[in-house]
């Protein structure tokens, strides 16, 4: 069910938040042993559901928009009084002392949190295999990954336990799992959603966003969680957005050369069919060039680890989380970090420390940042000719657990998503239809990229084609 369908049923009294939470819990009890979408399931959800049920029974105006809607939350977002592990051993015992701004806003809108979801450690990965608590499986084919790093949130929605979940997206971690699990995944404009209370991975790239079954639900949640926040000075309000108007029909730009980089043939076929459908609906498709985007992945894997190495310095066994005592303070730091971080976290801390070191700063970090600002110029120039850029979300459908043991092969899954974070613009992944792998139909995703502050355009076109079931999305 979608949030809007739930809301209708709650308002008519046909279904209650109490029943919705009970149903969410029974789906979790039945399926999550196998899928492992959740790290913790919350036992106060029933109490919140009772209050929400009474609120609907009282009736009247002004019932908050998400009253009684059960949600799942990625476990790198702080919920007061709940464990916040980022799926890392180093935070196994860490309990959040306050609500993230996004949580506070959802709470004020009446949402119910049923549990926290699994992720790649500190959101670093594309498969949710890097979790210290074991991988999450794709509900559509449990021999495959749900994508990552918000794989737990995507699986929680795809297995039908909740209508929507929050994720975070630093390089594709909402859009890519949405694509692998057949969902709608929104990565907002940088600054549109507060990062206060999100565990930082790459601070200049991170954004919280949504995994939903419809574009309308993505918009509903975005309206609740977005906006200025005095706790995060990078936040912007709708008033600082550019004038990004919606239109009757759009001009889409397709970066053909960029797409030449190893997309599976049948995914490309689905993409071409999608473009044909857009054309048939009166939209215009033009070829564009984004040559610098081809270096996006290289720039990302310098900028992101640099920021990771700095952000993860705070986990030292003293200030947060699990401590492993040594003979002296330095040894305590070393023991806690050596024992607490997994292999991928260590790889990125090493890489980031290296590119920031005084001898290499100019050669790597400086260059990557310069490239990043040129990418922004390149994209801005394209947006003077087209309204939206369109690509597949990922080059492949969901892959098998363990298939991408080479980190570089894994990083390539992010080729189309990372430029969006580097340039700070918003993007949405919509189901694009299915491809067959070993006799199982697996979803694929199409990514629409809008200019800075152009969420309205993503919602508009997304509703027109996906929610309205205009296209055969498989
Ligand atoms: N998969 C990308 C990475 O491993 C993106 C992660 C993310 O968006 N959090 O860094």
Tab-separated table of C-alpha atoms and ligand atoms in Angstrom:
chain	number	residue	atom	x	y	z
A	1	UNK	CA	0.000	0.000	0.000
A	2	UNK	CA	1.055	3.588	-0.513
A	3	UNK	CA	0.969	6.271	2.157
A	4	UNK	CA	-1.875	8.028	0.363
A	5	UNK	CA	-3.934	4.812	0.234
A	6	UNK	CA	-3.274	4.203	3.928
A	7	UNK	CA	-4.268	7.730	4.775
A	8	UNK	CA	-7.580	7.348	2.932
A	9	UNK	CA	-8.341	4.132	4.789
A	10	UNK	CA	-7.406	5.659	8.154
A	11	UNK	CA	-9.676	8.626	7.475
A	12	UNK	CA	-12.610	6.440	6.453
A	13	UNK	CA	-12.068	4.151	9.443
A	14	UNK	CA	-11.732	1.114	7.183
A	15	UNK	CA	-8.264	0.429	8.565
A	16	UNK	CA	-6.511	1.749	11.676
A	17	UNK	CA	-2.922	2.629	12.597
A	18	UNK	CA	-3.134	-0.118	15.224
A	19	UNK	CA	-3.866	-2.666	12.508
A	20	UNK	CA	-1.199	-1.165	10.246
A	21	UNK	CA	1.492	-1.529	12.902
A	22	UNK	CA	0.304	-5.037	13.798
A	23	UNK	CA	0.450	-5.960	10.096
A	24	UNK	CA	3.915	-4.419	9.732
A	25	UNK	CA	5.133	-6.473	12.679
A	26	UNK	CA	3.647	-9.679	11.347
A	27	UNK	CA	5.281	-9.184	7.926
A	28	UNK	CA	8.582	-8.604	9.737
A	29	UNK	CA	8.067	-11.719	11.882
A	30	UNK	CA	7.275	-13.786	8.810
A	31	UNK	CA	9.866	-12.503	6.336
A	32	UNK	CA	12.719	-10.785	8.062
A	33	UNK	CA	14.486	-13.943	9.284
A	34	UNK	CA	15.268	-14.542	5.644
A	35	UNK	CA	15.630	-10.944	4.360
A	36	UNK	CA	17.286	-9.212	7.350
A	37	UNK	CA	16.105	-5.724	6.443
A	38	UNK	CA	15.871	-4.653	10.081
A	39	UNK	CA	18.544	-4.250	12.744
A	40	UNK	CA	16.071	-3.371	15.511
A	41	UNK	CA	12.286	-3.528	15.669
A	42	UNK	CA	10.782	-0.994	18.080
A	43	UNK	CA	8.389	-2.080	20.803
A	44	UNK	CA	6.940	1.385	21.365
A	45	UNK	CA	5.341	1.425	17.895
A	46	UNK	CA	2.143	-0.116	19.280
A	47	UNK	CA	1.748	2.676	21.807
A	48	UNK	CA	2.205	5.292	19.081
A	49	UNK	CA	-0.316	3.391	16.960
A	50	UNK	CA	-2.903	3.511	19.738
A	51	UNK	CA	-2.534	7.261	20.029
A	52	UNK	CA	-2.799	7.664	16.266
A	53	UNK	CA	-5.882	5.438	16.162
A	54	UNK	CA	-7.571	7.599	18.813
A	55	UNK	CA	-6.620	10.699	16.872
A	56	UNK	CA	-8.524	9.422	13.822
A	57	UNK	CA	-11.476	8.389	16.017
A	58	UNK	CA	-11.640	11.920	17.439
A	59	UNK	CA	-11.901	13.084	13.846
A	60	UNK	CA	-12.080	16.732	12.923
A	61	UNK	CA	-9.677	18.856	10.978
A	62	UNK	CA	-5.914	18.987	11.112
A	63	UNK	CA	-5.042	15.359	11.546
A	64	UNK	CA	-1.288	15.497	10.793
A	65	UNK	CA	-0.453	14.269	7.263
A	66	UNK	CA	1.455	11.147	8.336
A	67	UNK	CA	-0.641	10.305	11.380
A	68	UNK	CA	-0.334	6.565	12.000
A	69	UNK	CA	1.858	5.830	8.983
A	70	UNK	CA	4.462	3.160	9.839
A	71	UNK	CA	7.970	3.930	8.573
A	72	UNK	CA	11.372	2.251	8.698
A	73	UNK	CA	14.511	4.329	9.262
A	74	UNK	CA	18.046	3.670	8.089
A	75	UNK	CA	20.216	3.072	11.116
A	76	UNK	CA	22.565	6.001	10.490
A	77	UNK	CA	19.755	8.447	11.351
A	78	UNK	CA	19.352	9.248	15.042
A	79	UNK	CA	16.114	8.436	16.845
A	80	UNK	CA	16.235	9.454	20.500
A	81	UNK	CA	16.566	6.477	22.828
A	82	UNK	CA	17.191	3.985	20.021
A	83	UNK	CA	20.419	2.248	19.070
A	84	UNK	CA	22.212	4.021	16.236
A	85	UNK	CA	24.912	1.696	14.947
A	86	UNK	CA	25.499	2.736	11.312
A	87	UNK	CA	25.865	-1.077	11.009
A	88	UNK	CA	29.323	-0.769	12.546
A	89	UNK	CA	30.732	-2.833	15.399
A	90	UNK	CA	32.295	0.346	16.756
A	91	UNK	CA	28.818	1.735	17.564
A	92	UNK	CA	27.229	-1.521	18.671
A	93	UNK	CA	26.259	-0.068	22.058
A	94	UNK	CA	25.522	3.511	20.999
A	95	UNK	CA	22.093	4.896	21.842
A	96	UNK	CA	21.033	8.190	20.243
A	97	UNK	CA	20.528	11.041	22.691
A	98	UNK	CA	18.390	13.188	20.392
A	99	UNK	CA	16.179	13.029	17.296
A	100	UNK	CA	17.627	13.972	13.916
A	101	UNK	CA	15.729	16.903	12.392
A	102	UNK	CA	14.162	14.592	9.796
A	103	UNK	CA	12.925	12.326	12.603
A	104	UNK	CA	11.559	15.225	14.605
A	105	UNK	CA	9.672	16.455	11.531
A	106	UNK	CA	8.258	13.015	10.762
A	107	UNK	CA	7.266	12.596	14.396
A	108	UNK	CA	5.505	15.981	14.402
A	109	UNK	CA	3.665	14.864	11.257
A	110	UNK	CA	2.410	11.791	13.135
A	111	UNK	CA	4.597	9.035	11.637
A	112	UNK	CA	5.307	5.852	13.574
A	113	UNK	CA	8.786	4.323	13.518
A	114	UNK	CA	8.562	0.525	13.460
A	115	UNK	CA	12.249	-0.206	13.242
A	116	UNK	CA	15.734	0.692	12.100
A	117	UNK	CA	17.168	-0.812	8.957
A	118	UNK	CA	20.434	-2.404	7.911
A	119	UNK	CA	23.044	-0.638	5.763
A	120	UNK	CA	26.594	-0.891	4.570
A	121	UNK	CA	28.821	0.205	7.441
A	122	UNK	CA	28.589	4.015	7.727
A	123	UNK	CA	26.693	3.934	4.387
A	124	UNK	CA	29.781	2.803	2.477
A	125	UNK	CA	28.811	0.315	-0.194
A	126	UNK	CA	26.424	-0.587	-2.972
A	127	UNK	CA	25.041	-3.905	-1.730
A	128	UNK	CA	24.458	-3.848	2.067
A	129	UNK	CA	27.019	-6.653	2.320
A	130	UNK	CA	29.387	-4.386	4.299
A	131	UNK	CA	27.195	-4.467	7.424
A	132	UNK	CA	28.814	-5.722	10.642
A	133	UNK	CA	25.490	-7.500	11.281
A	134	UNK	CA	25.415	-9.496	8.066
A	135	UNK	CA	23.923	-8.695	4.653
A	136	UNK	CA	20.333	-7.859	3.721
A	137	UNK	CA	18.806	-9.878	0.894
A	138	UNK	CA	16.687	-8.690	-1.996
A	139	UNK	CA	13.027	-9.665	-1.351
A	140	UNK	CA	12.505	-10.214	-5.093
A	141	UNK	CA	15.324	-12.780	-5.300
A	142	UNK	CA	17.021	-13.535	-1.961
A	143	UNK	CA	20.140	-14.856	-3.713
A	144	UNK	CA	20.739	-11.248	-4.776
A	145	UNK	CA	21.624	-8.012	-2.992
A	146	UNK	CA	19.019	-5.292	-2.409
A	147	UNK	CA	21.601	-2.675	-3.400
A	148	UNK	CA	23.139	-0.296	-0.973
A	149	UNK	CA	23.882	1.360	1.173
A	150	UNK	CA	20.203	1.866	2.081
A	151	UNK	CA	19.499	-1.803	1.266
A	152	UNK	CA	17.687	-2.463	4.536
A	153	UNK	CA	15.301	0.444	3.944
A	154	UNK	CA	14.637	-0.668	0.360
A	155	UNK	CA	14.042	-4.286	1.407
A	156	UNK	CA	11.749	-3.180	4.249
A	157	UNK	CA	9.496	-1.451	1.710
A	158	UNK	CA	9.861	-4.080	-1.031
A	159	UNK	CA	8.907	-6.936	1.311
A	160	UNK	CA	5.735	-5.053	2.229
A	161	UNK	CA	6.441	-4.347	5.900
A	162	UNK	CA	6.128	-0.554	5.580
A	163	UNK	CA	4.850	1.768	2.852
A	164	UNK	CA	7.998	3.906	2.959
A	165	UNK	CA	11.415	4.281	4.533
A	166	UNK	CA	14.126	6.884	4.969
A	167	UNK	CA	17.555	6.360	3.517
A	168	UNK	CA	20.636	8.474	2.929
A	169	UNK	CA	22.352	9.071	-0.392
A	170	UNK	CA	26.010	10.121	-0.649
A	171	UNK	CA	26.691	8.631	-4.067
A	172	UNK	CA	23.538	6.728	-4.968
A	173	UNK	CA	22.547	4.885	-1.812
A	174	UNK	CA	18.841	5.654	-2.176
A	175	UNK	CA	18.480	5.537	-5.958
A	176	UNK	CA	20.483	2.359	-6.591
A	177	UNK	CA	18.623	0.178	-4.028
A	178	UNK	CA	15.337	1.677	-5.259
A	179	UNK	CA	16.293	0.506	-8.734
A	180	UNK	CA	17.247	-3.012	-7.538
A	181	UNK	CA	14.062	-3.393	-5.484
A	182	UNK	CA	11.503	-1.849	-7.845
A	183	UNK	CA	10.826	1.308	-5.815
A	184	UNK	CA	10.802	5.068	-6.175
A	185	UNK	CA	13.963	6.596	-4.666
A	186	UNK	CA	14.446	10.333	-4.142
A	187	UNK	CA	17.774	12.077	-3.526
A	188	UNK	CA	16.918	15.733	-2.810
A	189	UNK	CA	18.950	18.855	-3.689
A	190	UNK	CA	21.943	19.230	-1.390
A	191	UNK	CA	20.736	21.317	1.540
A	192	UNK	CA	17.025	20.751	0.913
A	193	UNK	CA	16.915	18.298	3.832
A	194	UNK	CA	18.737	18.881	7.114
A	195	UNK	CA	21.709	16.637	7.905
A	196	UNK	CA	21.413	17.302	11.643
A	197	UNK	CA	21.372	13.920	13.348
A	198	UNK	CA	22.563	11.981	10.305
A	199	UNK	CA	25.853	10.207	10.845
A	200	UNK	CA	28.173	11.994	8.468
A	201	UNK	CA	29.829	10.020	5.695
A	202	UNK	CA	30.793	12.636	3.078
A	203	UNK	CA	29.409	15.889	4.470
A	204	UNK	CA	29.428	17.763	1.166
A	205	UNK	CA	27.569	14.900	-0.547
A	206	UNK	CA	25.181	13.417	2.046
A	207	UNK	CA	21.407	13.882	1.763
A	208	UNK	CA	18.559	12.056	3.455
A	209	UNK	CA	15.745	10.987	1.169
A	210	UNK	CA	12.939	8.537	0.649
A	211	UNK	CA	12.161	5.031	-0.618
A	212	UNK	CA	8.495	4.689	-1.527
A	213	UNK	CA	5.995	2.857	-3.724
A	214	UNK	CA	4.837	6.007	-5.481
A	215	UNK	CA	6.081	9.428	-6.533
A	216	UNK	CA	3.193	11.033	-4.678
A	217	UNK	CA	4.463	9.463	-1.435
A	218	UNK	CA	7.994	10.712	-2.130
A	219	UNK	CA	6.557	14.207	-2.480
A	220	UNK	CA	4.457	13.897	0.685
A	221	UNK	CA	7.489	12.837	2.724
A	222	UNK	CA	9.782	15.402	1.085
A	223	UNK	CA	7.394	18.199	2.061
A	224	UNK	CA	7.566	17.035	5.670
A	225	UNK	CA	11.326	16.531	5.989
A	226	UNK	CA	12.674	19.416	3.868
A	227	UNK	CA	13.346	23.047	4.694
A	228	UNK	CA	15.714	25.270	6.614
A	229	UNK	CA	17.058	24.079	9.933
A	230	UNK	CA	18.979	26.263	12.380
A	231	UNK	CA	20.996	23.136	13.283
A	232	UNK	CA	22.358	22.765	9.743
A	233	UNK	CA	23.709	25.928	8.157
A	234	UNK	CA	23.838	24.325	4.700
A	235	UNK	CA	20.052	23.980	4.558
A	236	UNK	CA	18.038	26.004	2.082
A	237	UNK	CA	14.360	26.829	1.882
A	238	UNK	CA	12.065	26.759	-1.143
A	239	UNK	CA	12.578	30.526	-1.434
A	240	UNK	CA	16.258	30.101	-2.335
A	241	UNK	CA	15.504	27.553	-5.025
A	242	UNK	CA	15.929	28.646	-8.622
A	243	UNK	CA	12.851	29.179	-10.718
A	244	UNK	CA	12.419	25.575	-11.819
A	245	UNK	CA	8.947	25.516	-13.243
A	246	UNK	CA	6.936	22.425	-14.138
A	247	UNK	CA	5.818	22.096	-17.745
A	248	UNK	CA	3.242	20.314	-19.821
A	249	UNK	CA	5.958	18.464	-21.749
A	250	UNK	CA	9.666	18.312	-21.093
A	251	UNK	CA	12.885	18.192	-23.047
A	252	UNK	CA	15.048	15.344	-21.794
A	253	UNK	CA	18.802	15.209	-22.375
A	254	UNK	CA	20.457	11.830	-22.882
A	255	UNK	CA	24.241	11.767	-22.345
A	256	UNK	CA	24.870	9.098	-24.996
A	257	UNK	CA	28.653	8.858	-24.687
A	258	UNK	CA	28.426	8.571	-20.904
A	259	UNK	CA	25.923	5.710	-21.254
A	260	UNK	CA	28.370	3.861	-23.470
A	261	UNK	CA	30.166	2.741	-20.319
A	262	UNK	CA	29.108	-0.835	-19.871
A	263	UNK	CA	25.346	-0.877	-19.358
A	264	UNK	CA	23.867	-4.402	-19.644
A	265	UNK	CA	22.298	-4.829	-23.088
A	266	UNK	CA	18.794	-5.611	-21.818
A	267	UNK	CA	18.900	-2.707	-19.332
A	268	UNK	CA	19.786	-0.461	-22.283
A	269	UNK	CA	16.838	-1.942	-24.208
A	270	UNK	CA	14.494	-1.056	-21.357
A	271	UNK	CA	15.987	2.419	-21.324
A	272	UNK	CA	15.406	2.906	-25.073
A	273	UNK	CA	11.822	1.668	-24.660
A	274	UNK	CA	11.361	4.193	-21.869
A	275	UNK	CA	12.630	6.994	-24.119
A	276	UNK	CA	10.195	5.867	-26.830
A	277	UNK	CA	7.354	6.101	-24.349
A	278	UNK	CA	8.435	9.598	-23.348
A	279	UNK	CA	8.499	10.590	-27.028
A	280	UNK	CA	5.051	9.086	-27.591
A	281	UNK	CA	3.785	11.233	-24.698
A	282	UNK	CA	4.958	14.360	-26.483
A	283	UNK	CA	8.227	14.902	-24.642
A	284	UNK	CA	11.357	15.747	-26.566
A	285	UNK	CA	14.524	13.666	-26.325
A	286	UNK	CA	17.847	15.219	-27.324
A	287	UNK	CA	21.413	13.957	-27.132
A	288	UNK	CA	23.695	15.895	-24.814
A	289	UNK	CA	27.360	15.759	-23.900
A	290	UNK	CA	28.571	15.525	-20.334
A	291	UNK	CA	32.199	14.539	-20.901
A	292	UNK	CA	33.348	15.413	-17.383
A	293	UNK	CA	30.690	13.144	-15.877
A	294	UNK	CA	32.773	10.247	-17.140
A	295	UNK	CA	35.391	11.236	-14.565
A	296	UNK	CA	32.733	11.554	-11.850
A	297	UNK	CA	33.434	8.192	-10.301
A	298	UNK	CA	37.166	8.962	-10.072
A	299	UNK	CA	36.483	12.340	-8.448
A	300	UNK	CA	33.958	10.785	-6.076
A	301	UNK	CA	36.393	8.136	-4.878
A	302	UNK	CA	38.796	10.933	-3.859
A	303	UNK	CA	36.411	13.512	-2.386
A	304	UNK	CA	34.251	10.970	-0.529
A	305	UNK	CA	37.084	9.025	1.225
A	306	UNK	CA	38.759	12.350	2.131
A	307	UNK	CA	35.589	13.400	3.939
A	308	UNK	CA	35.072	9.903	5.364
A	309	UNK	CA	38.564	9.838	6.865
A	310	UNK	CA	37.863	13.102	8.622
A	311	UNK	CA	34.296	12.268	9.716
A	312	UNK	CA	35.200	8.841	11.056
A	313	UNK	CA	38.085	10.241	13.145
A	314	UNK	CA	35.604	10.872	15.960
A	315	UNK	CA	35.060	7.153	16.523
A	316	UNK	CA	38.000	6.571	18.813
A	317	UNK	CA	36.600	4.391	21.577
A	318	UNK	CA	36.545	7.354	23.947
A	319	UNK	CA	33.777	9.642	22.771
A	320	UNK	CA	31.393	7.125	21.264
A	321	UNK	CA	30.740	3.454	21.126
A	322	UNK	CA	32.814	0.416	21.875
A	323	UNK	CA	36.182	0.792	23.629
A	324	UNK	CA	38.980	-1.749	23.487
A	325	UNK	CA	41.401	-0.824	26.233
A	326	UNK	CA	45.132	-0.705	25.596
A	327	UNK	CA	48.185	0.001	27.764
A	328	UNK	CA	47.879	3.732	27.084
A	329	UNK	CA	45.571	6.184	25.313
A	330	UNK	CA	47.115	5.755	21.877
A	331	UNK	CA	46.849	1.988	22.132
A	332	UNK	CA	43.203	2.350	23.195
A	333	UNK	CA	42.525	4.407	20.065
A	334	UNK	CA	44.345	1.922	17.883
A	335	UNK	CA	42.690	-1.141	19.399
A	336	UNK	CA	39.208	0.360	19.303
A	337	UNK	CA	39.495	1.418	15.670
A	338	UNK	CA	41.289	-1.706	14.475
A	339	UNK	CA	38.649	-3.877	16.054
A	340	UNK	CA	35.616	-1.642	15.488
A	341	UNK	CA	35.827	-0.808	11.782
A	342	UNK	CA	35.228	-3.283	8.958
A	343	UNK	CA	37.432	-3.731	5.898
A	344	UNK	CA	35.630	-1.229	3.625
A	345	UNK	CA	35.653	1.498	6.283
A	346	UNK	CA	39.379	0.954	6.798
A	347	UNK	CA	40.051	0.990	3.054
A	348	UNK	CA	38.347	4.373	2.716
A	349	UNK	CA	39.977	5.874	5.818
A	350	UNK	CA	43.386	4.893	4.407
A	351	UNK	CA	42.576	6.250	0.959
A	352	UNK	CA	41.162	9.490	2.381
A	353	UNK	CA	44.078	10.066	4.712
A	354	UNK	CA	46.427	9.542	1.783
A	355	UNK	CA	44.719	11.999	-0.599
A	356	UNK	CA	44.594	14.644	2.145
A	357	UNK	CA	48.240	14.232	3.192
A	358	UNK	CA	50.347	17.332	2.555
A	359	UNK	CA	52.429	15.714	-0.181
A	360	UNK	CA	49.407	14.564	-2.226
A	361	UNK	CA	46.690	17.080	-1.411
A	362	UNK	CA	47.197	19.155	-4.570
A	363	UNK	CA	47.629	16.145	-6.828
A	364	UNK	CA	44.426	14.391	-5.711
A	365	UNK	CA	42.005	16.225	-3.443
A	366	UNK	CA	42.612	19.656	-4.996
A	367	UNK	CA	42.179	18.282	-8.497
A	368	UNK	CA	39.036	16.341	-7.653
A	369	UNK	CA	37.444	19.455	-6.145
A	370	UNK	CA	38.400	21.488	-9.219
A	371	UNK	CA	36.877	18.840	-11.462
A	372	UNK	CA	33.775	18.888	-9.346
A	373	UNK	CA	33.234	22.595	-9.875
A	374	UNK	CA	33.759	22.127	-13.627
A	375	UNK	CA	31.159	19.350	-13.579
A	376	UNK	CA	28.722	21.798	-12.039
A	377	UNK	CA	29.393	24.301	-14.851
A	378	UNK	CA	28.989	21.562	-17.441
A	379	UNK	CA	25.650	20.492	-15.985
A	380	UNK	CA	24.375	24.069	-15.643
A	381	UNK	CA	25.171	24.651	-19.307
A	382	UNK	CA	23.207	21.510	-20.242
A	383	UNK	CA	20.238	22.736	-18.218
A	384	UNK	CA	20.005	25.816	-20.418
A	385	UNK	CA	19.118	23.408	-23.268
A	386	UNK	CA	17.119	20.664	-21.543
A	387	UNK	CA	14.700	20.430	-18.602
A	388	UNK	CA	15.871	17.090	-17.231
A	389	UNK	CA	18.720	14.662	-17.796
A	390	UNK	CA	17.803	10.986	-18.054
A	391	UNK	CA	20.000	7.878	-17.543
A	392	UNK	CA	19.526	4.352	-16.289
A	393	UNK	CA	19.959	4.442	-12.493
A	394	UNK	CA	22.461	1.594	-12.492
A	395	UNK	CA	24.160	-0.326	-15.306
A	396	UNK	CA	22.801	-3.703	-14.112
A	397	UNK	CA	19.895	-5.182	-12.172
A	398	UNK	CA	20.559	-6.583	-8.676
A	399	UNK	CA	23.640	-8.800	-8.613
A	400	UNK	CA	24.288	-11.930	-6.559
A	401	UNK	CA	25.482	-11.797	-2.971
A	402	UNK	CA	29.270	-12.127	-3.073
A	403	UNK	CA	29.445	-11.491	-6.819
A	404	UNK	CA	31.320	-8.203	-6.593
A	405	UNK	CA	34.156	-9.059	-4.233
A	406	UNK	CA	36.444	-6.729	-6.191
A	407	UNK	CA	35.803	-3.247	-4.720
A	408	UNK	CA	36.337	-1.572	-8.098
A	409	UNK	CA	33.632	-3.732	-9.714
A	410	UNK	CA	31.305	-2.689	-6.901
A	411	UNK	CA	32.181	1.017	-7.297
A	412	UNK	CA	31.222	0.862	-10.988
A	413	UNK	CA	27.571	0.294	-10.027
A	414	UNK	CA	27.542	3.959	-8.938
A	415	UNK	CA	28.719	5.425	-12.218
A	416	UNK	CA	25.423	7.170	-13.042
A	417	UNK	CA	24.483	8.212	-9.530
A	418	UNK	CA	27.642	9.835	-8.065
A	419	UNK	CA	27.768	12.858	-10.440
A	420	UNK	CA	24.432	13.941	-8.961
A	421	UNK	CA	25.904	14.153	-5.450
A	422	UNK	CA	29.083	15.838	-6.692
A	423	UNK	CA	27.003	18.564	-8.331
A	424	UNK	CA	24.389	18.802	-5.555
A	425	UNK	CA	21.318	18.550	-7.786
A	426	UNK	CA	18.202	16.417	-7.091
A	427	UNK	CA	17.398	13.119	-8.813
A	428	UNK	CA	14.773	10.415	-8.635
A	429	UNK	CA	14.879	6.744	-9.599
A	430	UNK	CA	11.670	5.222	-10.966
A	431	UNK	CA	11.018	1.588	-11.888
A	432	UNK	CA	11.818	1.214	-15.602
A	433	UNK	CA	10.694	-2.339	-16.255
A	434	UNK	CA	12.114	-5.776	-15.727
A	435	UNK	CA	14.880	-7.910	-17.163
A	436	UNK	CA	15.275	-11.640	-16.838
A	437	UNK	CA	18.113	-13.238	-14.857
A	438	UNK	CA	18.032	-17.013	-14.392
A	439	UNK	CA	14.291	-17.078	-14.993
A	440	UNK	CA	13.513	-14.388	-12.445
A	441	UNK	CA	12.215	-10.959	-13.470
A	442	UNK	CA	14.324	-8.277	-11.829
A	443	UNK	CA	13.488	-4.579	-11.712
A	444	UNK	CA	15.623	-1.860	-13.288
A	445	UNK	CA	15.516	1.892	-12.714
A	446	UNK	CA	15.501	5.082	-14.732
A	447	UNK	CA	17.077	8.176	-13.204
A	448	UNK	CA	15.775	11.683	-13.836
A	449	UNK	CA	18.133	14.494	-12.856
A	450	UNK	CA	16.750	18.029	-12.381
A	451	UNK	CA	18.437	21.414	-11.977
A	452	UNK	CA	19.294	22.651	-8.480
A	453	UNK	CA	16.072	22.944	-6.478
A	454	UNK	CA	14.059	21.228	-9.219
A	455	UNK	CA	12.269	18.605	-7.116
A	456	UNK	CA	8.895	19.901	-8.317
A	457	UNK	CA	9.821	18.858	-11.841
A	458	UNK	CA	10.807	15.359	-10.703
A	459	UNK	CA	7.520	14.924	-8.856
A	460	UNK	CA	5.517	16.283	-11.762
A	461	UNK	CA	6.962	14.022	-14.453
A	462	UNK	CA	7.175	11.085	-12.040
A	463	UNK	CA	3.494	11.334	-11.190
A	464	UNK	CA	2.528	11.700	-14.819
A	465	UNK	CA	4.277	8.571	-15.974
A	466	UNK	CA	4.808	6.297	-12.999
A	467	UNK	CA	1.952	6.940	-10.558
A	468	UNK	CA	-0.494	7.243	-13.437
A	469	UNK	CA	0.786	3.830	-14.654
A	470	UNK	CA	1.083	5.300	-18.090
A	471	UNK	CA	3.997	3.107	-19.032
A	472	UNK	CA	4.555	-0.587	-18.839
A	473	UNK	CA	6.951	-0.557	-15.947
A	474	UNK	CA	6.922	-4.322	-15.638
B	1	LIG	N1	27.776	3.161	-3.179
B	1	LIG	C1	28.410	4.418	-2.933
B	1	LIG	C2	29.579	4.235	-2.008
B	1	LIG	O1	29.902	3.144	-1.736
B	1	LIG	C3	27.429	5.392	-2.381
B	1	LIG	C4	27.180	5.230	-0.950
B	1	LIG	C5	26.136	6.157	-0.443
B	1	LIG	O2	25.449	6.809	-1.225
B	1	LIG	N2	26.030	6.240	0.864
B	1	LIG	O3	30.183	5.164	-1.554
